[in-house]
mmCIF file of C-alpha atoms in Angstrom:
data_model
loop_
_atom_site.group_PDB
_atom_site.id
_atom_site.type_symbol
_atom_site.label_atom_id
_atom_site.label_comp_id
_atom_site.label_asym_id
_atom_site.label_seq_id
_atom_site.Cartn_x
_atom_site.Cartn_y
_atom_site.Cartn_z
ATOM 1 C CA MET N 1 22.610 49.456 95.194
ATOM 2 C CA GLN N 2 25.489 48.465 97.503
ATOM 3 C CA THR N 3 29.019 49.099 96.309
ATOM 4 C CA PHE N 4 31.607 46.365 96.747
ATOM 5 C CA SER N 5 33.246 48.405 99.537
ATOM 6 C CA GLU N 6 29.914 48.506 101.363
ATOM 7 C CA LYS N 7 29.517 44.751 100.977
ATOM 8 C CA VAL N 8 32.965 44.153 102.478
ATOM 9 C CA LYS N 9 32.323 46.474 105.429
ATOM 10 C CA GLN N 10 28.887 44.955 105.979
ATOM 11 C CA GLU N 11 30.473 41.501 106.076
ATOM 12 C CA LEU N 12 33.135 42.621 108.561
ATOM 13 C CA THR N 13 30.476 43.892 110.980
ATOM 14 C CA GLN N 14 28.689 40.525 111.100
ATOM 15 C CA PHE N 15 31.414 38.594 112.944
ATOM 16 C CA ASN N 16 31.710 37.844 116.657
ATOM 17 C CA TYR N 17 35.060 39.222 117.802
ATOM 18 C CA GLU N 18 36.929 38.314 120.979
ATOM 19 C CA ASN N 19 37.802 41.074 123.435
ATOM 20 C CA SER N 20 41.421 41.381 122.259
ATOM 21 C CA SER N 21 40.284 41.701 118.640
ATOM 22 C CA MET N 22 37.647 44.255 119.630
ATOM 23 C CA LYS N 23 40.414 46.337 121.209
ATOM 24 C CA ALA N 24 42.608 46.036 118.093
ATOM 25 C CA ILE N 25 39.737 47.139 115.840
ATOM 26 C CA LEU N 26 38.888 50.020 118.173
ATOM 27 C CA ALA N 27 42.507 51.124 118.420
ATOM 28 C CA SER N 28 42.891 51.184 114.643
ATOM 29 C CA PHE N 29 39.533 52.845 113.986
ATOM 30 C CA ILE N 30 40.002 55.516 116.675
ATOM 31 C CA THR N 31 43.581 56.274 115.638
ATOM 32 C CA ASN N 32 42.459 56.932 112.071
ATOM 33 C CA ASN N 33 39.091 58.520 112.804
ATOM 34 C CA LEU N 34 39.122 60.412 116.092
ATOM 35 C CA THR N 35 38.222 64.079 116.407
ATOM 36 C CA ILE N 36 38.652 65.670 119.857
ATOM 37 C CA THR N 37 36.624 68.706 120.895
ATOM 38 C CA PHE N 38 36.082 70.493 124.211
ATOM 39 C CA ASN N 39 33.130 72.087 125.974
ATOM 40 C CA GLU N 40 32.448 73.348 129.485
ATOM 41 C CA ASN N 41 32.386 69.751 130.745
ATOM 42 C CA GLY N 42 35.759 68.880 129.285
ATOM 43 C CA GLU N 43 36.997 66.596 126.517
ATOM 44 C CA ILE N 44 34.676 65.008 123.944
ATOM 45 C CA TRP N 45 35.551 62.307 121.404
ATOM 46 C CA GLU N 46 33.791 62.113 118.049
ATOM 47 C CA LEU N 47 33.934 59.222 115.575
ATOM 48 C CA ARG N 48 32.441 59.500 112.081
ATOM 49 C CA THR N 49 31.685 57.157 109.228
ATOM 50 C CA GLN N 50 29.328 56.919 106.258
ATOM 51 C CA PHE N 51 28.337 53.361 107.135
ATOM 52 C CA LEU N 52 25.634 52.730 109.730
ATOM 53 C CA SER N 53 26.706 49.111 110.367
ATOM 54 C CA THR N 54 30.253 50.308 111.111
ATOM 55 C CA ILE N 55 29.248 52.934 113.664
ATOM 56 C CA LYS N 56 26.945 50.400 115.343
ATOM 57 C CA LEU N 57 29.832 47.930 115.607
ATOM 58 C CA ILE N 58 32.180 50.520 117.133
ATOM 59 C CA SER N 59 29.462 51.637 119.545
ATOM 60 C CA SER N 60 28.840 48.040 120.656
ATOM 61 C CA PHE N 61 32.564 47.511 121.327
ATOM 62 C CA LEU N 62 32.749 50.695 123.441
ATOM 63 C CA LYS N 63 29.684 49.655 125.449
ATOM 64 C CA HIS N 64 31.063 46.166 125.990
ATOM 65 C CA LEU N 65 34.589 47.183 127.003
ATOM 66 C CA TYR N 66 34.292 50.657 128.580
ATOM 67 C CA ASN N 67 31.902 52.755 130.627
ATOM 68 C CA PHE N 68 31.293 55.541 128.142
ATOM 69 C CA LYS N 69 28.298 57.774 127.656
ATOM 70 C CA GLN N 70 27.387 57.808 123.990
ATOM 71 C CA SER N 71 25.158 59.878 121.755
ATOM 72 C CA PHE N 72 24.408 59.192 118.136
ATOM 73 C CA SER N 73 23.564 61.602 115.297
ATOM 74 C CA TYR N 74 23.620 61.757 111.527
ATOM 75 C CA THR N 75 23.509 64.287 108.710
ATOM 76 C CA ASP N 76 21.179 64.591 105.754
ATOM 77 C CA ILE N 77 22.071 62.592 102.658
ATOM 78 C CA ASN N 78 24.896 64.215 100.713
ATOM 79 C CA GLN N 79 23.710 64.884 97.167
ATOM 80 C CA LEU N 80 27.157 64.188 95.724
ATOM 81 C CA ASN N 81 27.929 60.772 97.210
ATOM 82 C CA LYS N 82 24.377 59.838 98.293
ATOM 83 C CA HIS N 83 25.549 59.015 101.829
ATOM 84 C CA ARG N 84 24.792 60.249 105.298
ATOM 85 C CA THR N 85 27.568 60.825 107.814
ATOM 86 C CA TYR N 86 26.968 59.036 111.116
ATOM 87 C CA LYS N 87 28.607 60.483 114.235
ATOM 88 C CA LEU N 88 29.224 58.833 117.569
ATOM 89 C CA THR N 89 29.949 61.266 120.410
ATOM 90 C CA ILE N 90 31.418 59.811 123.593
ATOM 91 C CA THR N 91 32.450 61.085 127.015
ATOM 92 C CA GLY N 92 34.168 59.165 129.793
ATOM 93 C CA ASN N 93 37.513 58.079 131.166
ATOM 94 C CA PHE N 94 39.683 58.678 128.101
ATOM 95 C CA LYS N 95 42.920 58.064 130.023
ATOM 96 C CA LYS N 96 41.878 54.470 130.655
ATOM 97 C CA ILE N 97 40.975 53.739 127.027
ATOM 98 C CA SER N 98 44.070 55.528 125.726
ATOM 99 C CA ARG N 99 46.269 53.398 127.969
ATOM 100 C CA ASP N 100 44.341 50.198 127.272
ATOM 101 C CA LEU N 101 44.437 50.678 123.469
ATOM 102 C CA GLU N 102 47.972 52.131 123.442
ATOM 103 C CA LEU N 103 46.692 55.149 121.504
ATOM 104 C CA ASP N 104 49.642 57.307 122.500
ATOM 105 C CA ALA N 105 52.249 54.655 121.733
ATOM 106 C CA LYS N 106 54.343 54.895 118.576
ATOM 107 C CA GLU N 107 53.392 51.276 117.874
ATOM 108 C CA PRO N 108 50.843 49.259 119.924
ATOM 109 C CA ILE N 109 53.211 46.328 120.542
ATOM 110 C CA ARG N 110 51.202 44.654 123.294
ATOM 111 C CA LEU N 111 47.939 45.076 121.423
ATOM 112 C CA LEU N 112 49.373 43.453 118.273
ATOM 113 C CA ALA N 113 51.210 40.563 119.913
ATOM 114 C CA LYS N 114 48.917 37.934 118.344
ATOM 115 C CA ILE N 115 48.322 37.391 114.621
ATOM 116 C CA ILE N 116 44.537 37.343 115.118
ATOM 117 C CA ASP N 117 44.739 40.847 116.599
ATOM 118 C CA GLN N 118 47.027 42.063 113.816
ATOM 119 C CA ARG N 119 44.303 40.963 111.412
ATOM 120 C CA ALA N 120 41.735 42.773 113.559
ATOM 121 C CA TYR N 121 43.829 45.963 113.460
ATOM 122 C CA LEU N 122 43.677 45.748 109.645
ATOM 123 C CA VAL N 123 39.888 45.307 109.903
ATOM 124 C CA GLY N 124 39.774 48.591 111.820
ATOM 125 C CA ALA N 125 41.904 50.235 109.132
ATOM 126 C CA PHE N 126 39.552 49.192 106.363
ATOM 127 C CA LEU N 127 36.439 50.159 108.335
ATOM 128 C CA SER N 128 37.896 53.587 109.102
ATOM 129 C CA GLY N 129 39.425 54.567 105.765
ATOM 130 C CA GLY N 130 39.287 51.721 103.255
ATOM 131 C CA SER N 131 37.622 51.382 99.887
ATOM 132 C CA ILE N 132 37.715 49.049 96.892
ATOM 133 C CA SER N 133 36.818 49.993 93.331
ATOM 134 C CA SER N 134 33.923 48.263 91.602
ATOM 135 C CA ILE N 135 34.836 44.673 90.778
ATOM 136 C CA GLU N 136 32.812 44.988 87.566
ATOM 137 C CA LYS N 137 35.722 46.990 86.133
ATOM 138 C CA SER N 138 38.842 45.440 84.624
ATOM 139 C CA ILE N 139 41.174 47.349 86.987
ATOM 140 C CA TYR N 140 41.074 46.543 90.700
ATOM 141 C CA HIS N 141 42.059 49.168 93.253
ATOM 142 C CA LEU N 142 42.063 49.014 97.047
ATOM 143 C CA GLU N 143 43.121 51.937 99.181
ATOM 144 C CA ILE N 144 43.264 52.985 102.838
ATOM 145 C CA ARG N 145 43.293 56.728 103.542
ATOM 146 C CA SER N 146 44.530 58.645 106.572
ATOM 147 C CA THR N 147 45.915 62.025 107.610
ATOM 148 C CA LYS N 148 48.438 60.173 109.811
ATOM 149 C CA ILE N 149 51.430 58.852 107.900
ATOM 150 C CA ASN N 150 52.841 56.867 110.852
ATOM 151 C CA TYR N 151 49.538 55.025 111.177
ATOM 152 C CA LEU N 152 49.639 54.025 107.493
ATOM 153 C CA ARG N 153 53.277 52.976 107.790
ATOM 154 C CA LEU N 154 52.222 50.609 110.570
ATOM 155 C CA ILE N 155 49.443 49.215 108.355
ATOM 156 C CA GLN N 156 51.973 48.813 105.552
ATOM 157 C CA LYS N 157 54.352 46.980 107.891
ATOM 158 C CA LEU N 158 51.592 44.601 109.029
ATOM 159 C CA LEU N 159 50.563 43.826 105.449
ATOM 160 C CA GLU N 160 54.154 43.151 104.420
ATOM 161 C CA GLN N 161 54.311 40.574 107.220
ATOM 162 C CA PHE N 162 51.379 38.887 105.446
ATOM 163 C CA ASN N 163 53.308 39.110 102.127
ATOM 164 C CA VAL N 164 50.996 41.749 100.652
ATOM 165 C CA SER N 165 52.768 44.486 98.702
ATOM 166 C CA ILE N 166 51.168 47.899 99.200
ATOM 167 C CA SER N 167 52.354 51.370 98.157
ATOM 168 C CA LEU N 168 52.170 54.663 100.041
ATOM 169 C CA LEU N 169 51.636 58.072 98.466
ATOM 170 C CA LYS N 170 50.404 61.541 99.355
ATOM 171 C CA ARG N 171 47.256 62.836 97.671
ATOM 172 C CA ARG N 172 46.493 66.480 98.422
ATOM 173 C CA ASN N 173 46.221 66.692 102.222
ATOM 174 C CA ILE N 174 45.961 62.974 102.969
ATOM 175 C CA PHE N 175 48.138 59.887 102.721
ATOM 176 C CA VAL N 176 46.982 56.790 100.849
ATOM 177 C CA LEU N 177 48.003 53.148 100.910
ATOM 178 C CA TYR N 178 46.927 51.429 97.719
ATOM 179 C CA ILE N 179 46.917 48.019 96.048
ATOM 180 C CA LYS N 180 46.361 47.592 92.312
ATOM 181 C CA LYS N 181 47.179 43.908 91.860
ATOM 182 C CA ALA N 182 44.031 41.744 91.864
ATOM 183 C CA THR N 183 45.697 38.860 93.737
ATOM 184 C CA ASP N 184 46.885 41.238 96.481
ATOM 185 C CA VAL N 185 43.375 42.696 96.836
ATOM 186 C CA SER N 186 42.073 39.140 97.202
ATOM 187 C CA ASP N 187 44.780 38.325 99.762
ATOM 188 C CA PHE N 188 43.892 41.446 101.770
ATOM 189 C CA LEU N 189 40.237 40.376 101.944
ATOM 190 C CA LYS N 190 41.306 36.931 103.109
ATOM 191 C CA ILE N 191 43.573 38.412 105.805
ATOM 192 C CA ILE N 192 40.776 40.538 107.288
ATOM 193 C CA GLY N 193 38.358 37.608 107.158
ATOM 194 C CA ALA N 194 36.035 38.917 104.417
ATOM 195 C CA ASN N 195 35.918 35.485 102.785
ATOM 196 C CA HIS N 196 32.531 35.884 101.092
ATOM 197 C CA SER N 197 33.719 39.100 99.433
ATOM 198 C CA MET N 198 37.013 37.428 98.518
ATOM 199 C CA TYR N 199 35.170 34.585 96.739
ATOM 200 C CA GLU N 200 32.989 37.092 94.883
ATOM 201 C CA LEU N 201 36.089 38.977 93.729
ATOM 202 C CA GLU N 202 37.893 35.811 92.648
ATOM 203 C CA ASP N 203 34.817 34.650 90.713
ATOM 204 C CA LYS N 204 34.938 37.949 88.814
ATOM 205 C CA ILE N 205 38.673 37.579 88.175
ATOM 206 C CA ILE N 206 38.251 34.014 86.882
ATOM 207 C CA ALA N 207 35.297 34.983 84.671
ATOM 208 C CA ARG N 208 37.138 38.004 83.255
ATOM 209 C CA ASP N 209 40.290 35.954 82.587
ATOM 210 C CA TYR N 210 38.188 33.247 80.913
ATOM 211 C CA TYR N 211 36.481 35.674 78.543
ATOM 212 C CA ALA N 212 39.787 37.452 77.876
ATOM 213 C CA ASN N 213 41.389 34.119 76.929
ATOM 214 C CA ILE N 214 38.458 33.267 74.675
ATOM 215 C CA GLN N 215 38.818 36.649 72.973
ATOM 216 C CA ARG N 216 42.563 36.137 72.534
ATOM 217 C CA LEU N 217 41.941 32.702 71.009
ATOM 218 C CA ASN N 218 39.320 34.169 68.670
ATOM 219 C CA ASN N 219 41.751 36.893 67.636
ATOM 220 C CA LEU N 220 44.446 34.263 67.098
ATOM 221 C CA ASP N 221 42.075 32.206 64.953
ATOM 222 C CA VAL N 222 41.305 35.266 62.826
ATOM 223 C CA ALA N 223 45.025 36.068 62.531
ATOM 224 C CA ASN N 224 45.790 32.481 61.513
ATOM 225 C CA LEU N 225 42.941 32.595 59.004
ATOM 226 C CA HIS N 226 44.365 35.750 57.430
ATOM 227 C CA LYS N 227 47.827 34.194 57.455
ATOM 228 C CA SER N 228 46.573 30.984 55.805
ATOM 229 C CA SER N 229 44.591 32.938 53.221
ATOM 230 C CA HIS N 230 47.595 35.094 52.376
ATOM 231 C CA ALA N 231 49.855 32.031 52.090
ATOM 232 C CA GLY N 232 47.340 30.279 49.819
ATOM 233 C CA ILE N 233 47.015 33.298 47.531
ATOM 234 C CA GLN N 234 50.803 33.606 47.299
ATOM 235 C CA GLN N 235 51.005 29.948 46.262
ATOM 236 C CA ILE N 236 48.376 30.533 43.578
ATOM 237 C CA LYS N 237 50.406 33.410 42.123
ATOM 238 C CA MET N 238 53.598 31.331 42.099
ATOM 239 C CA ILE N 239 51.891 28.274 40.537
ATOM 240 C CA LYS N 240 50.455 30.383 37.730
ATOM 241 C CA LEU N 241 53.926 31.809 37.009
ATOM 242 C CA ILE N 242 55.740 28.456 36.956
ATOM 243 C CA ARG N 243 53.204 26.003 35.478
ATOM 244 C CA ASP N 244 54.330 26.599 31.878
ATOM 245 C CA SER N 245 58.014 26.146 32.686
ATOM 246 C CA ASN N 246 59.993 23.013 31.799
ATOM 247 C CA GLU N 247 60.987 22.589 35.450
ATOM 248 C CA PHE N 248 57.324 22.379 36.441
ATOM 249 C CA LYS N 249 56.531 19.898 33.662
ATOM 250 C CA ASN N 250 59.356 17.657 34.874
ATOM 251 C CA GLN N 251 57.902 17.364 38.394
ATOM 252 C CA SER N 252 56.001 14.319 39.683
ATOM 253 C CA ASP N 253 52.324 13.796 38.952
ATOM 254 C CA LYS N 254 51.586 14.049 42.706
ATOM 255 C CA PHE N 255 53.160 17.493 42.837
ATOM 256 C CA LYS N 256 51.228 18.647 39.774
ATOM 257 C CA PHE N 257 48.054 17.219 41.294
ATOM 258 C CA TYR N 258 48.659 19.183 44.490
ATOM 259 C CA CYS N 259 49.098 22.389 42.452
ATOM 260 C CA SER N 260 45.816 21.780 40.633
ATOM 261 C CA ILE N 261 44.004 21.239 43.959
ATOM 262 C CA ARG N 262 45.598 24.378 45.420
ATOM 263 C CA LEU N 263 44.390 26.409 42.417
ATOM 264 C CA GLN N 264 40.857 25.245 43.227
ATOM 265 C CA ASN N 265 41.205 26.043 46.959
ATOM 266 C CA PRO N 266 43.207 29.289 47.274
ATOM 267 C CA TYR N 267 42.162 30.056 50.855
ATOM 268 C CA ALA N 268 42.603 26.601 52.418
ATOM 269 C CA SER N 269 45.113 26.151 55.257
ATOM 270 C CA LEU N 270 47.592 23.260 55.343
ATOM 271 C CA SER N 271 45.266 21.298 57.641
ATOM 272 C CA GLU N 272 42.315 21.964 55.343
ATOM 273 C CA MET N 273 44.339 20.820 52.338
ATOM 274 C CA VAL N 274 45.104 17.548 54.153
ATOM 275 C CA LYS N 275 41.375 17.082 54.773
ATOM 276 C CA ILE N 276 40.504 17.863 51.128
ATOM 277 C CA PHE N 277 42.919 15.188 49.894
ATOM 278 C CA GLN N 278 41.522 12.628 52.342
ATOM 279 C CA ASP N 279 37.809 13.391 51.994
ATOM 280 C CA ARG N 280 37.546 14.143 48.270
ATOM 281 C CA TYR N 281 40.278 12.009 46.758
ATOM 282 C CA LYS N 282 40.902 9.361 49.452
ATOM 283 C CA ILE N 283 44.589 10.246 49.397
ATOM 284 C CA ARG N 284 46.416 10.099 52.735
ATOM 285 C CA ILE N 285 48.876 12.957 53.098
ATOM 286 C CA THR N 286 50.351 14.754 56.114
ATOM 287 C CA ARG N 287 50.912 18.444 56.764
ATOM 288 C CA THR N 288 54.614 17.724 56.307
ATOM 289 C CA GLY N 289 53.885 16.292 52.866
ATOM 290 C CA ILE N 290 51.801 19.345 51.959
ATOM 291 C CA ASN N 291 54.543 21.634 53.231
ATOM 292 C CA HIS N 292 57.077 19.762 51.058
ATOM 293 C CA TYR N 293 55.019 20.676 47.977
ATOM 294 C CA VAL N 294 54.772 24.294 49.151
ATOM 295 C CA MET N 295 58.564 24.486 49.459
ATOM 296 C CA LYS N 296 58.941 22.963 45.988
ATOM 297 C CA ILE N 297 56.628 25.646 44.549
ATOM 298 C CA LYS N 298 58.760 28.376 46.173
ATOM 299 C CA GLU N 299 61.951 26.715 44.866
ATOM 300 C CA LEU N 300 60.666 26.601 41.283
ATOM 301 C CA PHE N 301 59.408 30.181 41.577
ATOM 302 C CA ILE N 302 62.837 31.433 42.727
ATOM 303 C CA LEU N 303 64.516 29.465 39.938
ATOM 304 C CA SER N 304 62.135 30.950 37.380
ATOM 305 C CA ASN N 305 62.791 34.486 38.623
ATOM 306 C CA LYS N 306 66.545 34.035 38.377
ATOM 307 C CA ARG N 307 66.214 32.840 34.812
ATOM 308 C CA HIS N 308 64.095 35.822 33.802
ATOM 309 C CA ASN N 309 66.367 38.294 35.559
#
């Protein structure tokens, strides 16, 4: 079954990119992924990834833009992560591609002059070292890994220009940019053009928030029920203590009637007491009226306690 990261990377490989965006993706991917080796014929570049669609995309860009000889290989499936590693080996005029993609520059200013190519550079970053945690979980986590801190600082700078807050840390021997805020993860997907994945993520966020709100409302209802039940029981205790007092006997018939109804309905809330009066006895009374009687019960109870103390 595809992970969400795989879905995003699969989506990113389906687009038709212009030449300038191809170069930005290549520059980012190569900067973060390149291994250089040497043999008797000279310099060899190797690019690796665990995603077949990604290596095919990078290979197609190199064929389209540069005259490179390429060979393709892959490993057996790793028993731990259940992935193969795909390797693209290339030979050719590396000086030309290095100059064209500004690989030796501290920051590829010319390559990133346009916003569309800045977005493409971020695509290359995600394809080369990005991952997103399962969106089935309640915590969202996006990260981009690299051994090159200056590369990640450039990615961080680009994302901040798009108003996405991202943190940088060191984890063992690599550096990691990470996002933990769901809205920022969604914004990142929008920036790199993974709109289908973005909508899937936002659907999950909305659904999770909806069910969380329902649960909170249910918990609130239970809390209010306990509160109403406790209040009703307290009133019952106070009525039983004051009903033989002269002060109680001197109260209005309506008040005494309320007390008799409350004794019969110890767990009813104020709203339920209003409904009981209306439905059973055809007496119109408001919550304010009910609350007035409740306050009178408390007043008589306090008066009775003072007398006995």
